[in-house]
Each structure stands twice: as C-alpha cells, then as structure tokens.
Amino acid sequence: MDGSTADVATVGPGDIFGEMSVLTGENRAATCIARCETACYLIDRAAFEEVLDDRPATAEHFSSTLARRQTELESQREELSATIRSRREADR
C-alpha cells in the first residue's frame, strides 16, 4: 500500500472497537480517531475473558461485530488497491 487511508466505519454511543485484537490476539488492523469528546473504557484481556465467560451473548455480539468489520476492512483494502492500480496505470 502507499499509505493511503480511508474511513471504514463510524461508531457511535454504545458501540465497540478494538474487538479484533482482543478476540484474536492479532495486532490492530485499523486506527480509531474520535471526532468529538469521547469517553472510552479499556478492558484488558483477562477482564474481557471473564465477561465472555459470564455472558455468552456478549461473546456472540463481539464475534458478529468482528466478522462484519473484517468484511468491511477487506472491502476497503480491495477498493484502495484498485484505486492505487488505476492511478499507477494512468501515470504510465
């Protein structure tokens, strides 16, 4: 990639982010930037696992959010790659 960025999603009150890293242990795949004053809660892996053990519905919510966001990110990556290829071809 050429360092290009794109908005992938906008989260609002009560939404979550960072689920990919906490669920998979992978490094983050995106950066989240607040557009207004924001209060966030950081939950470490051990506390998160406790919540998931106590509330299976929460695990389902995070898993479905993870799947949706992975699809969105892949789509964005494909679009950026196509744009970059088009620009390179136009520059030739």
mmCIF file with all atom_site columns, C-alpha atoms in Angstrom:
data_model
loop_
_atom_site.group_PDB
_atom_site.id
_atom_site.type_symbol
_atom_site.label_atom_id
_atom_site.label_alt_id
_atom_site.label_comp_id
_atom_site.label_asym_id
_atom_site.label_entity_id
_atom_site.label_seq_id
_atom_site.pdbx_PDB_ins_code
_atom_site.Cartn_x
_atom_site.Cartn_y
_atom_site.Cartn_z
_atom_site.occupancy
_atom_site.B_iso_or_equiv
_atom_site.pdbx_formal_charge
_atom_site.auth_seq_id
_atom_site.auth_comp_id
_atom_site.auth_asym_id
_atom_site.auth_atom_id
_atom_site.pdbx_PDB_model_num
ATOM 1  C CA . MET A 1 1  ? 0.000   0.000   0.000   1.00 0.00 ? 1  MET A CA 1
ATOM 2  C CA . ASP A 1 2  ? 1.027   3.612   -0.465  1.00 0.00 ? 2  ASP A CA 1
ATOM 3  C CA . GLY A 1 3  ? -0.013  4.934   2.949   1.00 0.00 ? 3  GLY A CA 1
ATOM 4  C CA . SER A 1 4  ? -3.497  5.901   1.766   1.00 0.00 ? 4  SER A CA 1
ATOM 5  C CA . THR A 1 5  ? -6.224  5.932   4.369   1.00 0.00 ? 5  THR A CA 1
ATOM 6  C CA . ALA A 1 6  ? -9.985  5.577   4.212   1.00 0.00 ? 6  ALA A CA 1
ATOM 7  C CA . ASP A 1 7  ? -12.868 5.702   6.632   1.00 0.00 ? 7  ASP A CA 1
ATOM 8  C CA . VAL A 1 8  ? -14.085 2.166   7.197   1.00 0.00 ? 8  VAL A CA 1
ATOM 9  C CA . ALA A 1 9  ? -16.740 2.690   9.834   1.00 0.00 ? 9  ALA A CA 1
ATOM 10 C CA . THR A 1 10 ? -18.178 5.250   12.178  1.00 0.00 ? 10 THR A CA 1
ATOM 11 C CA . VAL A 1 11 ? -19.034 4.115   15.668  1.00 0.00 ? 11 VAL A CA 1
ATOM 12 C CA . GLY A 1 12 ? -21.441 5.867   17.969  1.00 0.00 ? 12 GLY A CA 1
ATOM 13 C CA . PRO A 1 13 ? -22.622 5.788   21.566  1.00 0.00 ? 13 PRO A CA 1
ATOM 14 C CA . GLY A 1 14 ? -22.516 2.276   22.989  1.00 0.00 ? 14 GLY A CA 1
ATOM 15 C CA . ASP A 1 15 ? -20.552 0.869   20.056  1.00 0.00 ? 15 ASP A CA 1
ATOM 16 C CA . ILE A 1 16 ? -17.358 -1.116  20.470  1.00 0.00 ? 16 ILE A CA 1
ATOM 17 C CA . PHE A 1 17 ? -13.969 -1.053  18.799  1.00 0.00 ? 17 PHE A CA 1
ATOM 18 C CA . GLY A 1 18 ? -10.765 -2.972  19.311  1.00 0.00 ? 18 GLY A CA 1
ATOM 19 C CA . GLU A 1 19 ? -12.609 -6.289  19.207  1.00 0.00 ? 19 GLU A CA 1
ATOM 20 C CA . MET A 1 20 ? -10.281 -7.776  16.601  1.00 0.00 ? 20 MET A CA 1
ATOM 21 C CA . SER A 1 21 ? -7.214  -7.502  18.793  1.00 0.00 ? 21 SER A CA 1
ATOM 22 C CA . VAL A 1 22 ? -8.876  -8.672  21.972  1.00 0.00 ? 22 VAL A CA 1
ATOM 23 C CA . LEU A 1 23 ? -10.604 -11.644 20.324  1.00 0.00 ? 23 LEU A CA 1
ATOM 24 C CA . THR A 1 24 ? -7.785  -12.794 18.053  1.00 0.00 ? 24 THR A CA 1
ATOM 25 C CA . GLY A 1 25 ? -4.646  -11.547 19.787  1.00 0.00 ? 25 GLY A CA 1
ATOM 26 C CA . GLU A 1 26 ? -3.573  -10.023 16.462  1.00 0.00 ? 26 GLU A CA 1
ATOM 27 C CA . ASN A 1 27 ? -2.167  -6.533  16.141  1.00 0.00 ? 27 ASN A CA 1
ATOM 28 C CA . ARG A 1 28 ? -4.737  -3.871  15.368  1.00 0.00 ? 28 ARG A CA 1
ATOM 29 C CA . ALA A 1 29 ? -5.943  -3.650  11.796  1.00 0.00 ? 29 ALA A CA 1
ATOM 30 C CA . ALA A 1 30 ? -7.270  -0.092  11.923  1.00 0.00 ? 30 ALA A CA 1
ATOM 31 C CA . THR A 1 31 ? -6.957  3.143   13.828  1.00 0.00 ? 31 THR A CA 1
ATOM 32 C CA . CYS A 1 32 ? -9.876  4.735   15.621  1.00 0.00 ? 32 CYS A CA 1
ATOM 33 C CA . ILE A 1 33 ? -9.974  8.538   15.777  1.00 0.00 ? 33 ILE A CA 1
ATOM 34 C CA . ALA A 1 34 ? -12.547 10.401  17.881  1.00 0.00 ? 34 ALA A CA 1
ATOM 35 C CA . ARG A 1 35 ? -14.386 13.199  16.073  1.00 0.00 ? 35 ARG A CA 1
ATOM 36 C CA . CYS A 1 36 ? -15.839 14.650  19.264  1.00 0.00 ? 36 CYS A CA 1
ATOM 37 C CA . GLU A 1 37 ? -15.372 14.405  23.014  1.00 0.00 ? 37 GLU A CA 1
ATOM 38 C CA . THR A 1 38 ? -15.403 10.712  23.823  1.00 0.00 ? 38 THR A CA 1
ATOM 39 C CA . ALA A 1 39 ? -15.284 8.510   26.902  1.00 0.00 ? 39 ALA A CA 1
ATOM 40 C CA . CYS A 1 40 ? -13.749 5.088   26.307  1.00 0.00 ? 40 CYS A CA 1
ATOM 41 C CA . TYR A 1 41 ? -13.236 2.121   28.578  1.00 0.00 ? 41 TYR A CA 1
ATOM 42 C CA . LEU A 1 42 ? -10.196 -0.080  28.239  1.00 0.00 ? 42 LEU A CA 1
ATOM 43 C CA . ILE A 1 43 ? -10.751 -3.711  29.147  1.00 0.00 ? 43 ILE A CA 1
ATOM 44 C CA . ASP A 1 44 ? -7.707  -5.951  29.412  1.00 0.00 ? 44 ASP A CA 1
ATOM 45 C CA . ARG A 1 45 ? -7.725  -9.481  28.069  1.00 0.00 ? 45 ARG A CA 1
ATOM 46 C CA . ALA A 1 46 ? -8.268  -11.170 31.457  1.00 0.00 ? 46 ALA A CA 1
ATOM 47 C CA . ALA A 1 47 ? -11.262 -8.986  32.349  1.00 0.00 ? 47 ALA A CA 1
ATOM 48 C CA . PHE A 1 48 ? -12.683 -9.415  28.863  1.00 0.00 ? 48 PHE A CA 1
ATOM 49 C CA . GLU A 1 49 ? -12.440 -13.213 29.088  1.00 0.00 ? 49 GLU A CA 1
ATOM 50 C CA . GLU A 1 50 ? -14.268 -13.065 32.423  1.00 0.00 ? 50 GLU A CA 1
ATOM 51 C CA . VAL A 1 51 ? -17.091 -11.079 30.838  1.00 0.00 ? 51 VAL A CA 1
ATOM 52 C CA . LEU A 1 52 ? -17.319 -13.551 27.965  1.00 0.00 ? 52 LEU A CA 1
ATOM 53 C CA . ASP A 1 53 ? -17.442 -16.497 30.377  1.00 0.00 ? 53 ASP A CA 1
ATOM 54 C CA . ASP A 1 54 ? -20.224 -14.851 32.404  1.00 0.00 ? 54 ASP A CA 1
ATOM 55 C CA . ARG A 1 55 ? -22.233 -13.556 29.428  1.00 0.00 ? 55 ARG A CA 1
ATOM 56 C CA . PRO A 1 56 ? -22.256 -15.801 26.338  1.00 0.00 ? 56 PRO A CA 1
ATOM 57 C CA . ALA A 1 57 ? -24.491 -13.318 24.472  1.00 0.00 ? 57 ALA A CA 1
ATOM 58 C CA . THR A 1 58 ? -21.689 -10.769 24.737  1.00 0.00 ? 58 THR A CA 1
ATOM 59 C CA . ALA A 1 59 ? -19.318 -13.209 23.055  1.00 0.00 ? 59 ALA A CA 1
ATOM 60 C CA . GLU A 1 60 ? -21.819 -13.641 20.222  1.00 0.00 ? 60 GLU A CA 1
ATOM 61 C CA . HIS A 1 61 ? -22.147 -9.854  19.849  1.00 0.00 ? 61 HIS A CA 1
ATOM 62 C CA . PHE A 1 62 ? -18.378 -9.359  19.694  1.00 0.00 ? 62 PHE A CA 1
ATOM 63 C CA . SER A 1 63 ? -17.966 -12.265 17.263  1.00 0.00 ? 63 SER A CA 1
ATOM 64 C CA . SER A 1 64 ? -20.596 -10.931 14.869  1.00 0.00 ? 64 SER A CA 1
ATOM 65 C CA . THR A 1 65 ? -19.077 -7.443  15.111  1.00 0.00 ? 65 THR A CA 1
ATOM 66 C CA . LEU A 1 66 ? -15.649 -8.910  14.376  1.00 0.00 ? 66 LEU A CA 1
ATOM 67 C CA . ALA A 1 67 ? -16.904 -10.790 11.311  1.00 0.00 ? 67 ALA A CA 1
ATOM 68 C CA . ARG A 1 68 ? -18.717 -7.733  9.944   1.00 0.00 ? 68 ARG A CA 1
ATOM 69 C CA . ARG A 1 69 ? -15.739 -5.446  10.437  1.00 0.00 ? 69 ARG A CA 1
ATOM 70 C CA . GLN A 1 70 ? -13.308 -7.912  8.877   1.00 0.00 ? 70 GLN A CA 1
ATOM 71 C CA . THR A 1 71 ? -15.525 -7.980  5.802   1.00 0.00 ? 71 THR A CA 1
ATOM 72 C CA . GLU A 1 72 ? -15.696 -4.158  5.749   1.00 0.00 ? 72 GLU A CA 1
ATOM 73 C CA . LEU A 1 73 ? -11.927 -3.825  6.115   1.00 0.00 ? 73 LEU A CA 1
ATOM 74 C CA . GLU A 1 74 ? -11.250 -6.329  3.340   1.00 0.00 ? 74 GLU A CA 1
ATOM 75 C CA . SER A 1 75 ? -13.635 -4.478  1.053   1.00 0.00 ? 75 SER A CA 1
ATOM 76 C CA . GLN A 1 76 ? -11.882 -1.180  1.822   1.00 0.00 ? 76 GLN A CA 1
ATOM 77 C CA . ARG A 1 77 ? -8.480  -2.746  1.165   1.00 0.00 ? 77 ARG A CA 1
ATOM 78 C CA . GLU A 1 78 ? -9.657  -4.079  -2.191  1.00 0.00 ? 78 GLU A CA 1
ATOM 79 C CA . GLU A 1 79 ? -11.055 -0.667  -3.158  1.00 0.00 ? 79 GLU A CA 1
ATOM 80 C CA . LEU A 1 80 ? -7.824  1.091   -2.146  1.00 0.00 ? 80 LEU A CA 1
ATOM 81 C CA . SER A 1 81 ? -5.751  -1.429  -4.085  1.00 0.00 ? 81 SER A CA 1
ATOM 82 C CA . ALA A 1 82 ? -7.903  -0.919  -7.183  1.00 0.00 ? 82 ALA A CA 1
ATOM 83 C CA . THR A 1 83 ? -7.588  2.863   -6.853  1.00 0.00 ? 83 THR A CA 1
ATOM 84 C CA . ILE A 1 84 ? -3.815  2.630   -6.498  1.00 0.00 ? 84 ILE A CA 1
ATOM 85 C CA . ARG A 1 85 ? -3.570  0.338   -9.550  1.00 0.00 ? 85 ARG A CA 1
ATOM 86 C CA . SER A 1 86 ? -5.699  2.756   -11.576 1.00 0.00 ? 86 SER A CA 1
ATOM 87 C CA . ARG A 1 87 ? -3.523  5.702   -10.569 1.00 0.00 ? 87 ARG A CA 1
ATOM 88 C CA . ARG A 1 88 ? -0.358  3.831   -11.496 1.00 0.00 ? 88 ARG A CA 1
ATOM 89 C CA . GLU A 1 89 ? -1.789  2.857   -14.880 1.00 0.00 ? 89 GLU A CA 1
ATOM 90 C CA . ALA A 1 90 ? -2.904  6.449   -15.519 1.00 0.00 ? 90 ALA A CA 1
ATOM 91 C CA . ASP A 1 91 ? 0.618   7.703   -14.694 1.00 0.00 ? 91 ASP A CA 1
ATOM 92 C CA . ARG A 1 92 ? 2.181   5.434   -17.340 1.00 0.00 ? 92 ARG A CA 1
#
